[in-house]
XYZ file of C-alpha atoms in Angstrom:
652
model
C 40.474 19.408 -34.996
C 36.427 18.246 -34.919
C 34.772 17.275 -31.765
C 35.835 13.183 -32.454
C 39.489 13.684 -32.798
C 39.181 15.133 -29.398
C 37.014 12.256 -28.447
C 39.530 10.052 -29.466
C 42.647 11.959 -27.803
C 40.780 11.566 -24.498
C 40.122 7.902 -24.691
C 43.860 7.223 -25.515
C 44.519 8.759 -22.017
C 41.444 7.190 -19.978
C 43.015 5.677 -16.726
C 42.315 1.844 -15.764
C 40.669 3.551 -12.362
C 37.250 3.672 -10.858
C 35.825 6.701 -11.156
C 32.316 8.865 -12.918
C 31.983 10.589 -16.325
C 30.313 13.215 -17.393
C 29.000 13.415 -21.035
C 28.537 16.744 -22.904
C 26.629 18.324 -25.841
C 27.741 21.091 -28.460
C 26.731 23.753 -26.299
C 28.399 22.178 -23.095
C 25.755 21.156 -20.984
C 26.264 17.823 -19.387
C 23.594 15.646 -20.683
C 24.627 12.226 -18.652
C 26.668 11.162 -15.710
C 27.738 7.434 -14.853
C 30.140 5.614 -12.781
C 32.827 2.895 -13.620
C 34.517 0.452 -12.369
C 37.310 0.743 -14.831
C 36.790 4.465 -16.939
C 39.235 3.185 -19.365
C 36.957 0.244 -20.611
C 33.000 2.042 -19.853
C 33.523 5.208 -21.369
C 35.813 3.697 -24.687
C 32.204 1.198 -25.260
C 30.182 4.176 -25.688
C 31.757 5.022 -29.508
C 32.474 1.658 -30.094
C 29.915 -1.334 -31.513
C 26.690 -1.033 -31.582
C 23.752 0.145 -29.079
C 20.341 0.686 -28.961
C 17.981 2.728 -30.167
C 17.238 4.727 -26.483
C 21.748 4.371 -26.315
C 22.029 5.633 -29.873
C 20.085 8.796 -29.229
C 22.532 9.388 -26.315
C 26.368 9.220 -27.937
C 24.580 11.007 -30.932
C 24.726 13.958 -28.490
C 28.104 13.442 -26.850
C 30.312 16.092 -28.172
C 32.815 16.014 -25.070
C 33.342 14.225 -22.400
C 35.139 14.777 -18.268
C 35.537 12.181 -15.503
C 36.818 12.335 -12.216
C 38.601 9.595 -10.686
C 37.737 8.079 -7.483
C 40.037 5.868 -4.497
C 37.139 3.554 -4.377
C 33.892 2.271 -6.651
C 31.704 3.441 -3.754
C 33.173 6.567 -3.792
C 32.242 6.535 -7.605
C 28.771 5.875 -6.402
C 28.117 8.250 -4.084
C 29.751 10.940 -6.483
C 27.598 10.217 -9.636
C 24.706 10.281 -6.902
C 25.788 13.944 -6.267
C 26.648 14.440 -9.726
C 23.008 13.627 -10.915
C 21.521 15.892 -7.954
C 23.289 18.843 -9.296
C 22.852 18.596 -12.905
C 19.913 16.927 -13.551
C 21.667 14.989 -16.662
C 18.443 14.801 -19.733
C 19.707 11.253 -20.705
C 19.953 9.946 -16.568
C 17.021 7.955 -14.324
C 16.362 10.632 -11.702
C 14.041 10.293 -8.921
C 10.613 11.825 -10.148
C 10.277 15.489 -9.408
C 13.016 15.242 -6.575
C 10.753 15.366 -3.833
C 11.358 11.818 -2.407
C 8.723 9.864 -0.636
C 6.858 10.536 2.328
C 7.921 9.817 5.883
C 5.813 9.968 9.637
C 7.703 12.323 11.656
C 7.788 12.137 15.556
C 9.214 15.505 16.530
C 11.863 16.081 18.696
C 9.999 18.462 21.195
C 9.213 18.969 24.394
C 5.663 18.050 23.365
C 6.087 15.984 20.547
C 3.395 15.480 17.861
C 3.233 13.411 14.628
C 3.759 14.961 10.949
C 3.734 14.118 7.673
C 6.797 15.058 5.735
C 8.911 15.215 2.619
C 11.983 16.862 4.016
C 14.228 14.907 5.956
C 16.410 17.196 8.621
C 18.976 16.419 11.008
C 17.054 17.522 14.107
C 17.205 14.302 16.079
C 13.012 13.462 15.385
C 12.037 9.552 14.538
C 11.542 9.039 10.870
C 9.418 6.065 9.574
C 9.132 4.975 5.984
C 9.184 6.148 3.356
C 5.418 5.525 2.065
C 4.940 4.800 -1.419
C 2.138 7.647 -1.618
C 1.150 10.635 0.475
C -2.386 8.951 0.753
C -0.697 6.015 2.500
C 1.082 7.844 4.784
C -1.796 10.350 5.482
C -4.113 7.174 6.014
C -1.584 6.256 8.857
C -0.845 9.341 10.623
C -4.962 9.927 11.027
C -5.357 6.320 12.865
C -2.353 7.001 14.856
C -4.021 10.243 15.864
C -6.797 8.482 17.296
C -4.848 6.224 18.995
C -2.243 8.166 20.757
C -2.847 11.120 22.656
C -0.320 13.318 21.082
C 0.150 16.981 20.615
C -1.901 17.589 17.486
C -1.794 21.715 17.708
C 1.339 23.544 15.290
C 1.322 25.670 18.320
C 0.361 25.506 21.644
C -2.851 27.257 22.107
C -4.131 28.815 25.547
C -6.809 26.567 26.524
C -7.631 22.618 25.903
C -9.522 22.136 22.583
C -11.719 19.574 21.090
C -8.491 16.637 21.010
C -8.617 16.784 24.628
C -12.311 16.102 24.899
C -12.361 13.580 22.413
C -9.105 11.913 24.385
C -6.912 12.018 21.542
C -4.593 14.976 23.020
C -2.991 15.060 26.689
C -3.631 18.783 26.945
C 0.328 19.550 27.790
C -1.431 23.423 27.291
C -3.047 23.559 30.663
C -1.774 20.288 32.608
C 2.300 19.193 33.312
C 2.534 16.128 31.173
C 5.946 13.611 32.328
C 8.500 12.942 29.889
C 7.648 9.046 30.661
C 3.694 9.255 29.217
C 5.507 10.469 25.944
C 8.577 7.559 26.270
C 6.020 5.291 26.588
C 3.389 6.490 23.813
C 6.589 7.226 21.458
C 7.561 3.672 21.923
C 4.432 2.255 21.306
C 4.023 4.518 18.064
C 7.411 3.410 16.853
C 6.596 -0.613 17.641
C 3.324 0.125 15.308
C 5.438 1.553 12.704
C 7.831 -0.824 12.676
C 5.761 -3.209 11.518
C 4.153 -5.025 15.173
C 0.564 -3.856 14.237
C -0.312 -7.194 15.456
C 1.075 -6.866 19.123
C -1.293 -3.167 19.087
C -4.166 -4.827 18.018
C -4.186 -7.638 20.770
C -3.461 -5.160 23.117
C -6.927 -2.651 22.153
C -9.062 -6.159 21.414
C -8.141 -6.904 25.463
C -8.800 -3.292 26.414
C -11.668 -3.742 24.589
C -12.746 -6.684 26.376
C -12.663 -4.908 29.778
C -14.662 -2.202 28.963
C -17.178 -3.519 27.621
C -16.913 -5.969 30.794
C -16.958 -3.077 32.765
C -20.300 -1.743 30.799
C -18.124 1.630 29.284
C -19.831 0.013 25.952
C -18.634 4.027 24.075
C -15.299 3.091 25.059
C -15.244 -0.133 23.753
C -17.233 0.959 20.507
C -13.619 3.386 20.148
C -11.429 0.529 20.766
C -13.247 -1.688 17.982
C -13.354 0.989 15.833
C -9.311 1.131 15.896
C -9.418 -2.377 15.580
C -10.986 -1.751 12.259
C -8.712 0.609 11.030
C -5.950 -1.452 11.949
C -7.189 -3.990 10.195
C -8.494 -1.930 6.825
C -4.831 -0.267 7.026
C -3.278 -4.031 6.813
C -5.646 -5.622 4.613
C -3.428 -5.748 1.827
C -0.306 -7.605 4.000
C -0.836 -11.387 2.019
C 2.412 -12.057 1.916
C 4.714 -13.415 5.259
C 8.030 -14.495 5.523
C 9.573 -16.994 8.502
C 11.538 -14.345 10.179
C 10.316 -10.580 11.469
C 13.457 -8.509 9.286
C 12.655 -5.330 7.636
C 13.571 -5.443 4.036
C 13.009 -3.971 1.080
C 12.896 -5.332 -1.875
C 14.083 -4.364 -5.435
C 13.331 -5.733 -9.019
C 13.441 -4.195 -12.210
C 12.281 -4.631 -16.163
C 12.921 -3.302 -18.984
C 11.098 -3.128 -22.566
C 11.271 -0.785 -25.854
C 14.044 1.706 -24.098
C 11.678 1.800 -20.701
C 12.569 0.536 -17.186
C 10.074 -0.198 -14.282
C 11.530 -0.143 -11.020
C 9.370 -2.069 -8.470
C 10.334 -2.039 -4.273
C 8.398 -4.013 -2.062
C 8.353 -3.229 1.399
C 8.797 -6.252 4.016
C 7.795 -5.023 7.177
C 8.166 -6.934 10.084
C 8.089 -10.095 7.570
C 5.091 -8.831 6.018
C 4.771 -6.932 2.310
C 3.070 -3.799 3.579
C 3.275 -1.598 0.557
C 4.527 -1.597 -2.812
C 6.031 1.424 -5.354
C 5.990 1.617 -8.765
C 8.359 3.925 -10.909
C 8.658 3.707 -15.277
C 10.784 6.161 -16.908
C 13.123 6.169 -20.190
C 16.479 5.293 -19.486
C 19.427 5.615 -22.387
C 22.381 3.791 -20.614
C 23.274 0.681 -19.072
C 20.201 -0.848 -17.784
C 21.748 -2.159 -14.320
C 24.267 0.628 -13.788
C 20.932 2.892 -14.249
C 19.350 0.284 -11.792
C 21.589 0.533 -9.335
C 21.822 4.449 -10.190
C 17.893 5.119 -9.430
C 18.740 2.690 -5.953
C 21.502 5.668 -4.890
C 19.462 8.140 -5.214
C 16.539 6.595 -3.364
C 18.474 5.941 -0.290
C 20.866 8.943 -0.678
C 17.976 11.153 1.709
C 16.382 8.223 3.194
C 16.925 8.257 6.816
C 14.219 5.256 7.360
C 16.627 2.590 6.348
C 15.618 -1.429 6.223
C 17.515 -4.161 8.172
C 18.110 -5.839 4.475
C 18.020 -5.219 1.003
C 17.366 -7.464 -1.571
C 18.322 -6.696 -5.203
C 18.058 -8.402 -9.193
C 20.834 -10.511 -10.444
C 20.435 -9.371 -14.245
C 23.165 -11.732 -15.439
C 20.920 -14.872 -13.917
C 17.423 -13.628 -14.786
C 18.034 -10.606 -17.022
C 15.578 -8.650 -14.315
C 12.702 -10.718 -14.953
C 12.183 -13.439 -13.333
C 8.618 -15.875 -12.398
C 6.000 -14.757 -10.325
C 4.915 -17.073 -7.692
C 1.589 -16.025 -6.413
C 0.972 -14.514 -2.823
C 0.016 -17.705 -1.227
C 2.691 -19.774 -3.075
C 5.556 -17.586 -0.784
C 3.673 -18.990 2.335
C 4.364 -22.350 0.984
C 7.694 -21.472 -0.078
C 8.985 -19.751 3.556
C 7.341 -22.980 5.324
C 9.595 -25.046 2.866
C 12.651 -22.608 3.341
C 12.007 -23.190 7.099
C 12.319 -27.310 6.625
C 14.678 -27.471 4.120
C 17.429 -25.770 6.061
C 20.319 -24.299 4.549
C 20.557 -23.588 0.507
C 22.435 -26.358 -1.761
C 25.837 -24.846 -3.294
C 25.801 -23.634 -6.691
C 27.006 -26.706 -9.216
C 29.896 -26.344 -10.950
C 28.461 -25.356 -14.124
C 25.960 -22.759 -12.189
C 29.786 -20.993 -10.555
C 31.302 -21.153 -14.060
C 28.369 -19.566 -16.227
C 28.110 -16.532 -13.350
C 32.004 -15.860 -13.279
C 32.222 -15.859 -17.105
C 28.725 -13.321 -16.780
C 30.979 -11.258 -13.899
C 34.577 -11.209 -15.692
C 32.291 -9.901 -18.933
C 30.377 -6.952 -16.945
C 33.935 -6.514 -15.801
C 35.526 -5.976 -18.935
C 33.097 -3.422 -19.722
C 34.032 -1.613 -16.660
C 30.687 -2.040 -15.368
C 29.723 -2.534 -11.901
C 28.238 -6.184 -11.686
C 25.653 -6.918 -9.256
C 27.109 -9.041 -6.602
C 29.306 -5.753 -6.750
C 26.946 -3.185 -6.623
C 25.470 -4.856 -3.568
C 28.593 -4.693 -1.775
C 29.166 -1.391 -2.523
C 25.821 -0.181 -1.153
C 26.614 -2.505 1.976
C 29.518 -0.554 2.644
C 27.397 2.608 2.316
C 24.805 2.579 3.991
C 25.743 0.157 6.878
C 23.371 -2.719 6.532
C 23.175 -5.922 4.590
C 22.617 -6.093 0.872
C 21.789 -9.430 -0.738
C 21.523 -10.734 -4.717
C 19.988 -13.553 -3.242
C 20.452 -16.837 -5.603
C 18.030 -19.106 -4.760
C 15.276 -19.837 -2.178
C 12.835 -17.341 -0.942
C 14.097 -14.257 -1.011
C 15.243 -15.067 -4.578
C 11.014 -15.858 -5.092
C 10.406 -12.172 -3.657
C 12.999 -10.563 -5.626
C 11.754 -12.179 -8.784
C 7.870 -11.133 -8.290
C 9.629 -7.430 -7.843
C 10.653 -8.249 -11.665
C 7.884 -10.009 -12.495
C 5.750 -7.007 -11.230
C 7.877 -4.345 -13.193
C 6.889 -6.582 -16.455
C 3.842 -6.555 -15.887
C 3.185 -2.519 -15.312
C 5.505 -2.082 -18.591
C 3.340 -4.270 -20.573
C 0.289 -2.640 -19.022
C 1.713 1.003 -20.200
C 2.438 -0.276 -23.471
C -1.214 -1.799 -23.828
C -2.654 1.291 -23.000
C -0.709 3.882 -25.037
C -1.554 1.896 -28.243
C -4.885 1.542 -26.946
C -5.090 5.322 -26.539
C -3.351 5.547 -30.216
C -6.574 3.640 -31.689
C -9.185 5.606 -29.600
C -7.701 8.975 -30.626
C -7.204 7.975 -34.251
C -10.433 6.450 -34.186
C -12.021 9.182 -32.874
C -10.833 11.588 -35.738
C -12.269 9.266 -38.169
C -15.363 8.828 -36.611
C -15.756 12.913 -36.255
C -15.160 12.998 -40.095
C -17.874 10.708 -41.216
C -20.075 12.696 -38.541
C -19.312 15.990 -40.668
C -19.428 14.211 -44.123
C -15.956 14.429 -44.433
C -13.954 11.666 -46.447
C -10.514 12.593 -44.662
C -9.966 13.895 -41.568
C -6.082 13.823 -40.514
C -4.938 16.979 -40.111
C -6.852 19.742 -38.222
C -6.107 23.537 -37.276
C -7.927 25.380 -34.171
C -7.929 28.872 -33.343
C -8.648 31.150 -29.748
C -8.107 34.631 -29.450
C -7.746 35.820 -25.495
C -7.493 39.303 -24.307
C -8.684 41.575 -21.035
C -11.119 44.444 -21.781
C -9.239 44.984 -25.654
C -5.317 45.239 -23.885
C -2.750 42.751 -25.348
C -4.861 41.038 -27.970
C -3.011 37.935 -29.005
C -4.468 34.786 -30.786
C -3.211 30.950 -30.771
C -3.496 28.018 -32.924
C -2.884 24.274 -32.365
C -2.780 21.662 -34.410
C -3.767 17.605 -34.249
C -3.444 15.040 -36.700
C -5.031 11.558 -36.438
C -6.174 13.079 -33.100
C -2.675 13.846 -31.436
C -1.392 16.755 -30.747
C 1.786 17.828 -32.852
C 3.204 20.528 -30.667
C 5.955 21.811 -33.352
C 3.403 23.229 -35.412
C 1.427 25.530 -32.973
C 1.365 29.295 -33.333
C 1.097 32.897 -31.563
C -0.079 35.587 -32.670
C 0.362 38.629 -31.861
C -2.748 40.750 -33.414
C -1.711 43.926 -34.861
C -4.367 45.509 -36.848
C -7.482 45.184 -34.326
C -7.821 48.065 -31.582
C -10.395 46.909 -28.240
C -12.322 43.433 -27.509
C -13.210 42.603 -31.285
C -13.229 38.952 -31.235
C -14.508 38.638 -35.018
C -12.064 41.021 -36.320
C -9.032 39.244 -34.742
C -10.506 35.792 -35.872
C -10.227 37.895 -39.424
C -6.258 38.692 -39.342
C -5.038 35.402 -37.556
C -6.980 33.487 -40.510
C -5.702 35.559 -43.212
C -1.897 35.841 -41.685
C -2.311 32.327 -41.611
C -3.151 31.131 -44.719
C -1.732 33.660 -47.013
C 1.438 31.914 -45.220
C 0.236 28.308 -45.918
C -0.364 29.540 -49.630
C 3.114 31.345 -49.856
C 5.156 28.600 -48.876
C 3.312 25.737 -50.103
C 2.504 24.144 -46.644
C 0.164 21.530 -46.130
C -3.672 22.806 -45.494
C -6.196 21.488 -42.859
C -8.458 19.095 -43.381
C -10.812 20.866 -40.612
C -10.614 24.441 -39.375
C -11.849 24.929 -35.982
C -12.799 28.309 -34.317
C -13.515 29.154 -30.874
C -17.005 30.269 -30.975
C -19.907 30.253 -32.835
C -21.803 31.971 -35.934
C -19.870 35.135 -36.065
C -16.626 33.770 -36.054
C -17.234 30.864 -38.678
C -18.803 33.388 -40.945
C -15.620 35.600 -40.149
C -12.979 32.575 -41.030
C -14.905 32.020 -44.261
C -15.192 34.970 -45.420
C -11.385 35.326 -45.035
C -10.728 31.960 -46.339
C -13.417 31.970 -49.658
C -13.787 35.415 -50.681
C -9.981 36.610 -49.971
C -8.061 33.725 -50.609
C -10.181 31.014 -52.793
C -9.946 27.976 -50.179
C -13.028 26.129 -49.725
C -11.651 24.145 -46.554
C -14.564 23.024 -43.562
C -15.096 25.588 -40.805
C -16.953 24.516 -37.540
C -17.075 26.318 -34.273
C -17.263 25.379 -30.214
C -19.387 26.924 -28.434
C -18.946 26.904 -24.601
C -22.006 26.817 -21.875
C -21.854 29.098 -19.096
C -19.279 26.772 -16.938
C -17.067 27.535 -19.744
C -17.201 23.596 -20.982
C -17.448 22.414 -24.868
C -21.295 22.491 -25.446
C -22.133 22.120 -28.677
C -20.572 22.191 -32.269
C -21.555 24.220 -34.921
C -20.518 23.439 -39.094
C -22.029 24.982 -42.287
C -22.652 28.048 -43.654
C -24.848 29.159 -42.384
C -23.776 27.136 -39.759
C -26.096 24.582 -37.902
C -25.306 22.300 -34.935
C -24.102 18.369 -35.377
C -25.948 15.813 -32.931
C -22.484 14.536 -30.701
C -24.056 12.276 -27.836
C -21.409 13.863 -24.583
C -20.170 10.509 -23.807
C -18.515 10.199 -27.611
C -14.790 9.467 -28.087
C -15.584 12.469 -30.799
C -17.215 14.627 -28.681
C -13.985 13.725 -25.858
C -11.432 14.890 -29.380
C -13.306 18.163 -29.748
C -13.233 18.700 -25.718
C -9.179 18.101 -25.976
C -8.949 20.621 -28.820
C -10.914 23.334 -27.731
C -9.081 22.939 -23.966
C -5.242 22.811 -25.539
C -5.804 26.042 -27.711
C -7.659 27.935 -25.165
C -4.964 26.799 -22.234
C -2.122 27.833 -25.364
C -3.538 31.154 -26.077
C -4.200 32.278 -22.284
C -0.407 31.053 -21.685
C 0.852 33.800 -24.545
C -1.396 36.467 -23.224
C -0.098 36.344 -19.633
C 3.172 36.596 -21.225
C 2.984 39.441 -23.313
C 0.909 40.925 -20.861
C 3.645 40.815 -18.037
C 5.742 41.755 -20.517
C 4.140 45.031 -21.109
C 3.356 45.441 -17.556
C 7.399 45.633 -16.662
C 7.982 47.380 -19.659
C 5.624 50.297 -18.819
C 6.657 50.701 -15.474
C 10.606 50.764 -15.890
C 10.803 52.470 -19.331
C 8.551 55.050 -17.367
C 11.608 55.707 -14.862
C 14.569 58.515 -16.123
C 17.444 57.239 -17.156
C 16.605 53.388 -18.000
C 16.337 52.737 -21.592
C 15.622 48.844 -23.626
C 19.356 47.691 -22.297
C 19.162 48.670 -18.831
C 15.549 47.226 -18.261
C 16.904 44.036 -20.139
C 19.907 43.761 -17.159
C 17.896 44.806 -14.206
C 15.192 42.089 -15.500
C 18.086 39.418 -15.985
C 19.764 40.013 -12.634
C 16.946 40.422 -10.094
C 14.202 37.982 -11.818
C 11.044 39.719 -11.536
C 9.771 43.316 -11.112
C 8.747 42.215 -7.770
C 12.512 41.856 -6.068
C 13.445 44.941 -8.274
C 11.243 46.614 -5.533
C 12.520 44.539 -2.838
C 15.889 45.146 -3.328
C 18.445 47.586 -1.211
C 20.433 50.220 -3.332
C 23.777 48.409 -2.149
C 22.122 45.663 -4.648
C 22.332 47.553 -7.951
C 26.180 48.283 -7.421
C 27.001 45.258 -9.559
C 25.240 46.533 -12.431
C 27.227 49.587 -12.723
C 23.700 51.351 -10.955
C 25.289 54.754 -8.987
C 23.405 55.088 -5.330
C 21.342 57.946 -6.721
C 19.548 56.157 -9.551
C 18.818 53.199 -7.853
C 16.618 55.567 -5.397
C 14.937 56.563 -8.203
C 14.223 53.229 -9.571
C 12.740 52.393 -6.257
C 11.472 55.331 -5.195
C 9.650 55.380 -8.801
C 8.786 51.816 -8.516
C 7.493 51.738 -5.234
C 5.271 55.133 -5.404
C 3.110 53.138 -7.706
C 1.674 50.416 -5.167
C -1.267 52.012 -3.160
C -1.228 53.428 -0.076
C -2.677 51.730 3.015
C -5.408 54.713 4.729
């Protein structure tokens, strides 16, 4: 029975339940994870019609397939969350390199102090956030240093430093600091972060005022320099809304199997910060939405009074983009207008029919998914219709367009410079074709584990599945033209052999001696007459110059050339390829020598000590107790220790 006859088996018996699947490849591995609102219906449209490109690509890899059923859709939420989070699914959104966003920390301590962090514990601190950047939240943390008197020390030292003199610390070191100084500076601290940055400025431009009344003119030079941090830090905050909520707001677009996730953040009533996020996604485009939106809030202890979020089936996650001073207009209208008008009839009718299809599909529809991740995290979530928020919500979308479009812009724009730039560097070395070129670097340490690496670009891109290591066999010691010799003749006695296509441009890593070495190889030995030129570095180890001829002279590149940028990439992905082999085989020999060296530990042994503890490095680390699994006896693990560890020097 082949792999669809299962496929098919399994659908028969799909349940009409909410629940998650889990999609698998030949070997196994679980390649995607989504939720359902009905399994029967969402996992039977995956083989049947017709999808996308980006959705194509997926079910072309589906080989198998689980799911687990759930009581409750946000139960099936929550699980594909963890689902995601422990196999990183190929074809899924995840949340880029799964270190979440930034938060201000007030600790929970006897003296507390502020931090930046990533890692969210359960250890009864403050939280505020999260920051779209680390520069953001950095930027914040150093003006709330000046203005609060905090702990700043990791630990507490035995005299008052330079904090205390400046009067930025309240020296809890030497002096018995009340629990009510901190109540009172934590509250103020958490009514700044909260969005009242307006309330703390009055308050330092009338403490201001009376110093400088009272002639302390440095104090009141402090206080207005806070002022001006306060109001650098808010700059950006254009955009108000009647009412003082915390919200944050989602919108989404998607374009050529890419989605751009936008969230604005509505502090206070004012749009504080915004975060940007564009990755490929191969599924549903809402249920991948709504997916990315789990995960974000899944460690996110910072939460908003109200979320807004898309309504794809009314605006298809794009929507118009009113500009920053058109929402002023719009909240003052909101504010006089009063309550919303009821949908028409015709408006109800076109969004059930919308609903009852995203139903049918089993997928989650939106005015679903919001109350799903109401019921989850506790607070209100909105697909707001009209009005307003509706206007926010759309220039989320609008903004996700626009940073898609952007990307696409500038990758074809890149496309013509590098492609450009190849032609342009053939016309500059007389050449009437220049597509396809080869480079070459050899890397070794005083003569030990010579190895040599070529790349190759054509129309100035890099095309990664034809590089090649070599390993150089016939060359003893540091002989850089002799290498250069045997990885050009291995090479192209291969090309010849099996009819391959041949460079257009040879480059070599270096200058006379190893262009006359390559074609000497290439002309005398083999008969190919194909253009050799050479980089030479200066002594910062940058692209200097470019040799070409026999014998070869330099070419005239002015440094600021897209060429000259080409030859820069070249020289920099071959010389960062071949000093990634070398480390290799030279760790390689490194834990080869040393257990091979040790009695009783041959090629299968080293192989399973290797696989088991990692690295040579917890080999030595380990307890004898630890090599029991391995079928290791007591007394041989002392000697692999013992043997191992007598090699690291001794401390006089």
């Amino acid at each position: 029975m082949d792999y669809m006859d299962n496929i098919r088996n399994k659908l028969a018996l799909l349940p009409d339940l909410p629940g998650c699947y889990l999609m698998k490849n030949e070997e196994g591995t679980i390649i995607y994870v989504g939720k359902a609102k009905v399994l029967k219906n969402r996992v039977r449209s995956y083989f049947t019609g017709s999808h996308n490109g980006k959705t194509q690509r997926l079910v072309a890899n589906i080989v198998d397939f689980e799911y687990i059923v759930t009581a409750s859709n946000m139960e099936a939420l929550i699980l594909e969350c963890n689902l995601i989070k422990k196999h990183m699914p190929r074809y899924n959104v995840l949340l880029k390199d799964d270190k979440t966003f930034p938060y201000i920390k007030i600790t929970n301590e006897a003296h507390p102090r502020l931090e930046v962090t990533r890692r969210v514990l359960k250890d009864k601190a403050k939280y505020f956030g999260p920051y779209p950047n680390a520069y953001a939240a950095q930027q914040t943390k150093k003006l709330l240093d000046r203005m609060y008197p905090l702990r700043k020390c990791g630990v507490m030292p035995k005299e008052v430093c330079l904090y205390y003199h400046m009067g930025q610390c309240l020296a809890p070191c030497e002096k018995e600091v009340p629990k009510s100084s901190y109540d009172e500076i934590i509250q103020s601290i958490s009514g700044f972060l909260g969005g009242g940055h307006e309330a703390v400025k009055k308050d330092l431009q009338k403490k201001m005022q009376e110093a400088a009344e009272e002639l302390y003119f440095e104090r009141a030079k402090e206080l207005r320099d806070q002022i001006i941090h306060i109001d650098a830090l808010m700059e950006k905050q254009k955009i108000n809304t009647p009412d003082t909520r915390d919200r944050d707001v989602f919108g989404y677009a998607v374009d050529k199997g890419w989605m751009c996730v936008q969230i604005l953040y509505m502090r206070q009533g004012k749009m504080i910060q915004r975060h940007s996020s564009a990755f490929p996604f191969y599924g549903d485009a809402y249920s991948d939405f709504m997916s990315y939106v789990t995960q974000y809030y899944s460690d996110n202890p910072a939460l908003p009074q109200e979320i807004l979020l898309p309504d794809p089936l009314r605006e298809g996650g794009i929507a118009a983009k009113p500009a920053a001073g058109e929402l002023a207009v719009l909240a003052a209208e909101e504010l006089k207008a009063g309550p919303e008008e009821p949908e028409t009839a015709q408006e109800t009718a076109e969004r059930e029919a919308a609903t009852e299809a995203a139903a049918a599909a089993g997928v989650v529809d939106a005015a679903g998914g919001a109350a799903i991740l109401q019921e989850w995290l506790g607070i209100k979530v909105l697909v707001p219709q009209r009005g307003l928020k509706k206007q926010m919500v759309g220039m989320a979308c609008e903004n996700g367009r626009v940073a898609l479009d952007e990307k696409f812009r500038l990758i074809e724009r890149d496309e013509e410079r590098t492609s450009g730039a190849a032609v342009s560097l053939g016309q500059s070395l007389g050449l009437a074709n220049l597509s396809r070129i080869e480079a070459f670097d050899n890397s070794n340490i005083q003569g030990t584990n010579p190895v040599s690496a070529m790349v190759v670009f054509i129309d100035g891109k890099p095309a990664r599945k034809e590089y090649r290591k070599y390993k150089v066999r016939t060359v003893i010691g540091a002989d850089d033209y002799g290498t250069m010799r045997e990885v050009i003749r291995r090479r192209y006695e291969r090309v010849l052999k099996e009819n391959l296509p041949l460079p257009d441009l040879i480059v070599v890593d270096g200058g006379k001696g190893q262009i006359s070495s390559a074609i000497d190889i290439l002309e005398n030995e083999l008969g190919l007459f194909i253009p050799v030129c050479g980089l030479v570095k200066d002594d910062k180890h940058k692209t200097a110059q470019l040799l070409v001829g026999d014998p070869p002279e330099p070419v005239a590149l002015a440094r600021d050339s897209q060429e000259f940028y080409l030859l820069q990439r070249i020289q920099d992905e071959v010389h960062r390829f071949a000093i990634t082999f070398h480390r290799e085989q030279r760790g390689k020999s490194m834990v080869t020598s040393k257990l091979d060296a040790i009695p009783g530990i041959g090629d299968k042994r080293r192989k399973l000590l290797l696989k088991h503890f990692g690295s040579l490095k917890k080999i030595k680390e380990a307890a004898v107790e630890d090599f029991r699994p391995l079928s290791i006896g007591d007394k041989l693990a002392g000697q692999i220790l013992d043997a191992l560890r007598d090699e690291e020097p001794s401390v006089d």
